[in-house]
Coordinates of C-alpha atoms in Angstrom, one line a residue:
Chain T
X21 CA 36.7 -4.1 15.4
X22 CA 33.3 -4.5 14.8
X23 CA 32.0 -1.2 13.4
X24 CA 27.9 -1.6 12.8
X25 CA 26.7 -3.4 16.0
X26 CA 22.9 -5.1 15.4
X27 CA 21.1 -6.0 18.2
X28 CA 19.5 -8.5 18.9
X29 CA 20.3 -11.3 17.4
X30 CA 17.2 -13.0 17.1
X31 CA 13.2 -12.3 17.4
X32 CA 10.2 -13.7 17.4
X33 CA 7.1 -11.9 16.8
X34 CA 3.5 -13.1 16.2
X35 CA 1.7 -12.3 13.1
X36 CA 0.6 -8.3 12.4
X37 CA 3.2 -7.3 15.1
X38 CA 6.0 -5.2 14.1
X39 CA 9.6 -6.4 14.7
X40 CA 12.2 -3.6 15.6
X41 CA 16.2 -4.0 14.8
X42 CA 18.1 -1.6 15.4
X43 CA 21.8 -1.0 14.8
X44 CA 24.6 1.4 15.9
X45 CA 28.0 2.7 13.8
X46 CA 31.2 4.2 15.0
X47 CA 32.3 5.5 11.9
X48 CA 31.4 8.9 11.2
X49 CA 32.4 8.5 7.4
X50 CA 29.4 6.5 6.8
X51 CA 26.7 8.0 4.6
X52 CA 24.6 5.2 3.1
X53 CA 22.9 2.8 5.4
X54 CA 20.7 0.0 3.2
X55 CA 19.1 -3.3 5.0
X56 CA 19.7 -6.2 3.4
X57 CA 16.9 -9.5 3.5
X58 CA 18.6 -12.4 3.4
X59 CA 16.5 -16.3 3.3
X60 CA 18.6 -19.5 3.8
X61 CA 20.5 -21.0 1.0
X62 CA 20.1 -16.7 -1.4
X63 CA 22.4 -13.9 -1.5
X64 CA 21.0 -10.7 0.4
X65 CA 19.1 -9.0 -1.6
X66 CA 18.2 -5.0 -0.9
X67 CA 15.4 -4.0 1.5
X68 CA 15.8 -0.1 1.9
X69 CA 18.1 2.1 2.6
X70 CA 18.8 5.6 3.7
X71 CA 21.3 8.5 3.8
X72 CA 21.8 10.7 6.9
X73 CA 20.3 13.9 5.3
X74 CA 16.7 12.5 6.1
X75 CA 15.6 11.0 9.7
X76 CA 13.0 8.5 8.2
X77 CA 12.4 6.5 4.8
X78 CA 9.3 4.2 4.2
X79 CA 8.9 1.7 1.1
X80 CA 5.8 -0.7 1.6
X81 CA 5.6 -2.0 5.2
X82 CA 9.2 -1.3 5.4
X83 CA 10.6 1.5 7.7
X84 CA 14.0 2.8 8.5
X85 CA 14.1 5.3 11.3
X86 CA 17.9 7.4 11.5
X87 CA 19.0 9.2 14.4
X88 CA 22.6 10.9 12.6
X89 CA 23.7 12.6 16.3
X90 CA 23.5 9.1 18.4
X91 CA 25.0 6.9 15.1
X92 CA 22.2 4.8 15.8
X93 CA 19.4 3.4 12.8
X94 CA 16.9 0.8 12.9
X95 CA 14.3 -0.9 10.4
X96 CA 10.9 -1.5 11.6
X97 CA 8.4 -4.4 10.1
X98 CA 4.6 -3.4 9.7
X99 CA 2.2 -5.7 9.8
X100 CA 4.7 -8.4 10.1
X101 CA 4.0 -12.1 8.0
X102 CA 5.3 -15.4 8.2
X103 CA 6.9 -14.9 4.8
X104 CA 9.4 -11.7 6.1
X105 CA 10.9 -15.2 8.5
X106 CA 14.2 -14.5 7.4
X107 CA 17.6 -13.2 8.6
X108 CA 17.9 -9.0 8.2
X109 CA 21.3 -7.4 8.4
X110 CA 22.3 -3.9 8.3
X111 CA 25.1 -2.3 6.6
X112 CA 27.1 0.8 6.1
X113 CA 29.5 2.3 3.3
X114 CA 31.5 5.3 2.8
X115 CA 31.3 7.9 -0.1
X116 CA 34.7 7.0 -1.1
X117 CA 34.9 3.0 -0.4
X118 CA 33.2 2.3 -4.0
X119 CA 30.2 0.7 -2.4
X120 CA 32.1 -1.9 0.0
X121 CA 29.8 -2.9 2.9
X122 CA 30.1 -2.7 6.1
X123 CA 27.5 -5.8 7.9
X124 CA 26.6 -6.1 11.1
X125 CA 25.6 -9.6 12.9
X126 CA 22.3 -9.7 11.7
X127 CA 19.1 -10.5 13.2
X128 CA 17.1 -13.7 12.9
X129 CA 13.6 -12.9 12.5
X130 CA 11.2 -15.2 12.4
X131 CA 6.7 -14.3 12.4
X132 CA 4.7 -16.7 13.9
X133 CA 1.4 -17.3 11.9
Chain S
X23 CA 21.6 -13.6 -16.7
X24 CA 19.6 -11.8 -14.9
X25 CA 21.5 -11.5 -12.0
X26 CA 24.8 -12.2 -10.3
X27 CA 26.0 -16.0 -10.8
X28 CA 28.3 -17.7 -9.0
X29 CA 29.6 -21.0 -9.3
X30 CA 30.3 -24.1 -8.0
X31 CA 27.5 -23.9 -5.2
X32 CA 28.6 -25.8 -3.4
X33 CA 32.5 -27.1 -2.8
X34 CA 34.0 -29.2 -0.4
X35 CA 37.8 -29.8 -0.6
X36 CA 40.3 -31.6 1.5
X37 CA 42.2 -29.4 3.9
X38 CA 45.4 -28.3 1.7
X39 CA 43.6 -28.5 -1.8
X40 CA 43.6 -25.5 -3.7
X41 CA 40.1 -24.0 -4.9
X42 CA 38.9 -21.5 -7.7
X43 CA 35.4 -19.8 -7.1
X44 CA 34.0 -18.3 -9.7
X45 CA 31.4 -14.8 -10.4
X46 CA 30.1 -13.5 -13.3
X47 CA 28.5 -10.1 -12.4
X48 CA 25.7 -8.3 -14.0
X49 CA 26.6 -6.9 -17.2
X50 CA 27.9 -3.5 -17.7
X51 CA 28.4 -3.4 -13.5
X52 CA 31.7 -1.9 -13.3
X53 CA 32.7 -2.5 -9.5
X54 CA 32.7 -6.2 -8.1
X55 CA 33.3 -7.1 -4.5
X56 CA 34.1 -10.3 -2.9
X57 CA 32.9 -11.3 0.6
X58 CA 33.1 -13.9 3.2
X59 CA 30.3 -14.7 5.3
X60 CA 30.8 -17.4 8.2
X61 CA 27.8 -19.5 9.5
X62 CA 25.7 -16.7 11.8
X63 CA 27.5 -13.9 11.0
X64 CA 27.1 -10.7 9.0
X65 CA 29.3 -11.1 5.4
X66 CA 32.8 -9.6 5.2
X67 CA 34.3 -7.5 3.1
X68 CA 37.4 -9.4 1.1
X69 CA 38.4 -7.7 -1.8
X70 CA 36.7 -4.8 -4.5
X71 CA 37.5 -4.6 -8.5
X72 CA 36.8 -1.3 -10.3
X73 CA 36.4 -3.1 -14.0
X74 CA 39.9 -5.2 -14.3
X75 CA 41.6 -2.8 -11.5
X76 CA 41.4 -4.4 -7.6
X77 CA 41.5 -1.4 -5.9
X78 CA 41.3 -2.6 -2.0
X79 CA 42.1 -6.3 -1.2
X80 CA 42.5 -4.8 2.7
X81 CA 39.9 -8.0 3.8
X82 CA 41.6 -10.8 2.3
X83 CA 42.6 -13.3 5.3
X84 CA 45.7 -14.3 4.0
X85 CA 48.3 -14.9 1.5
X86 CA 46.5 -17.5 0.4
X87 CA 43.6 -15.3 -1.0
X88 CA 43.8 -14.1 -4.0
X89 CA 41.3 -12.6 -6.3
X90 CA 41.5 -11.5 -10.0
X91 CA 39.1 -9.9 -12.6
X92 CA 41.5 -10.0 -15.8
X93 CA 38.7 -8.4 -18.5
X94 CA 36.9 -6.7 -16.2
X95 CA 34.1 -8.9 -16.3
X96 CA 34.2 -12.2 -15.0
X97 CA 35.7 -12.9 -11.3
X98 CA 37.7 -15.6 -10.0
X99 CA 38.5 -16.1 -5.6
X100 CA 41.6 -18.6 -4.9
X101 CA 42.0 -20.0 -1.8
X102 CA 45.5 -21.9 -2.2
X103 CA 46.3 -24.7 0.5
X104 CA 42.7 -24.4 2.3
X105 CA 42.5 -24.6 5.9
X106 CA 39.4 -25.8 7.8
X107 CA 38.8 -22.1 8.7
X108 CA 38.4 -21.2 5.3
X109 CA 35.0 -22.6 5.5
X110 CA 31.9 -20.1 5.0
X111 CA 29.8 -19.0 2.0
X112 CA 31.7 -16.6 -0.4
X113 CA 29.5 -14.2 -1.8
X114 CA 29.9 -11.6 -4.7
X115 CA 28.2 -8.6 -5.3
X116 CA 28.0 -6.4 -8.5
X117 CA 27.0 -2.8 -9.0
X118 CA 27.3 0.0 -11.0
X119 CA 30.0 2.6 -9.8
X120 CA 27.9 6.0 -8.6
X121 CA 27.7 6.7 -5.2
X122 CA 25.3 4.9 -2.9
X123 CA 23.7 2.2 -5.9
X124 CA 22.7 -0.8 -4.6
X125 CA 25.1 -3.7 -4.6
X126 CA 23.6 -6.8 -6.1
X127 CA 24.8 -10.0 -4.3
X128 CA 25.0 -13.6 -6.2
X129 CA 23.4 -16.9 -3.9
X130 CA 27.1 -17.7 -2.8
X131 CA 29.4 -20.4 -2.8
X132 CA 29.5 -22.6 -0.2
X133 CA 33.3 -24.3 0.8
X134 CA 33.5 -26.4 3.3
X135 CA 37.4 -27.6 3.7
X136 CA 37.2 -31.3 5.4

């Protein structure tokens, strides 16, 4: 059962456009919601992330918007460059799982110059 | 190191071989958690040490997983007769153990069982 669903798979944007992925969770037990950047051949490595107390959280060009009531949160890309070209996933994790991670399918992302 | 470190990179083994994969995690990070990602897809969760103690090992495929963290440091993933769906990129992630820190993943192994 796939329990963070991440649509869509794959998007295209030109340069200075601002890519939107957005991601949905069943599990009610979830309280930490990071996105995690991810370039061929790396680990992921951390983006941002947020807890359901606030609605929005911004680092840099980075946004991640959280809607608690429809289980539903998605990262926006300002001013998008051909260096974010990577693959983003989202991700969940209970209080009391340690930190174990939850993905979903990712999203391919790649800004045309 | 800086970071996480895993090694080999890459592997490839014959279909039946046994393989060790091995993580050392960033120093003093007390939790360590193993997961499997296949090409395309998100990773998934295998198997989560709390210093030498693997507390949830809920994700491992099969009975020929098996993960161990004897000093609470250092981590090593079996994979015992490998199949050819035991190929993806086995990544580790270290972090400390209060609520919400951020996990710090390694590059991965990649196994691909010919």
């Amino acid at each position: 059962q796939q329990q963070v669903k991440q649509s869509p798979q794959s998007l295209i944007v030109q340069k200075g456009g601002i890519p939107i992925i957005n991601c949905a969770y069943e599990n009610t037990a979830f309280d930490y919601f990071p996105w995690y950047q991810q370039f061929p051949g790396k680990g992921p490595a951390l983006l941002i992330a947020i807890r359901p107390d606030v609605s929005e959280k911004k680092e840099g060009r980075f946004t991640i918007s959280f809607n608690k009531s429809a289980k539903q949160f998605s990262l926006h890309i300002m001013d998008s460059q051909p260096g974010d070209s990577a693959t983003y996933f989202c991700a969940a994790s209970e209080d009391n799982a340690g930190n174990m991670l939850t993905f979903g399918g990712g999203t391919r992302l790649m800004v045309k110059p | 190191g800086a970071g996480v470190s895993q090694s080999p990179r890459y592997k490839v083994a014959k279909r039946g071989q046994d393989v060790a994969l091995r993580c050392d995690p960033i120093s003093g990070h007390v939790s360590l958690f193993w997961y499997q990602q296949a090409l395309g897809q998100g990773p998934e969760f295998l198997t989560y040490f709390q210093n030498e103690a693997q507390l949830d090992k809920s994700g491992l495929p099969s009975d020929r997983f098996f993960a161990e963290r004897p000093e609470g440091s250092v981590s090593t993933l079996k994979i015992q007769r490998t199949q050819q769906e035991d190929s993806a990129v086995y990544l580790c992630a270290s972090s400390f153990i209060y609520r919400n820190t951020e996990a710090f993943f390694g590059q991965g192994t990649r196994l691909t069982v010919v």
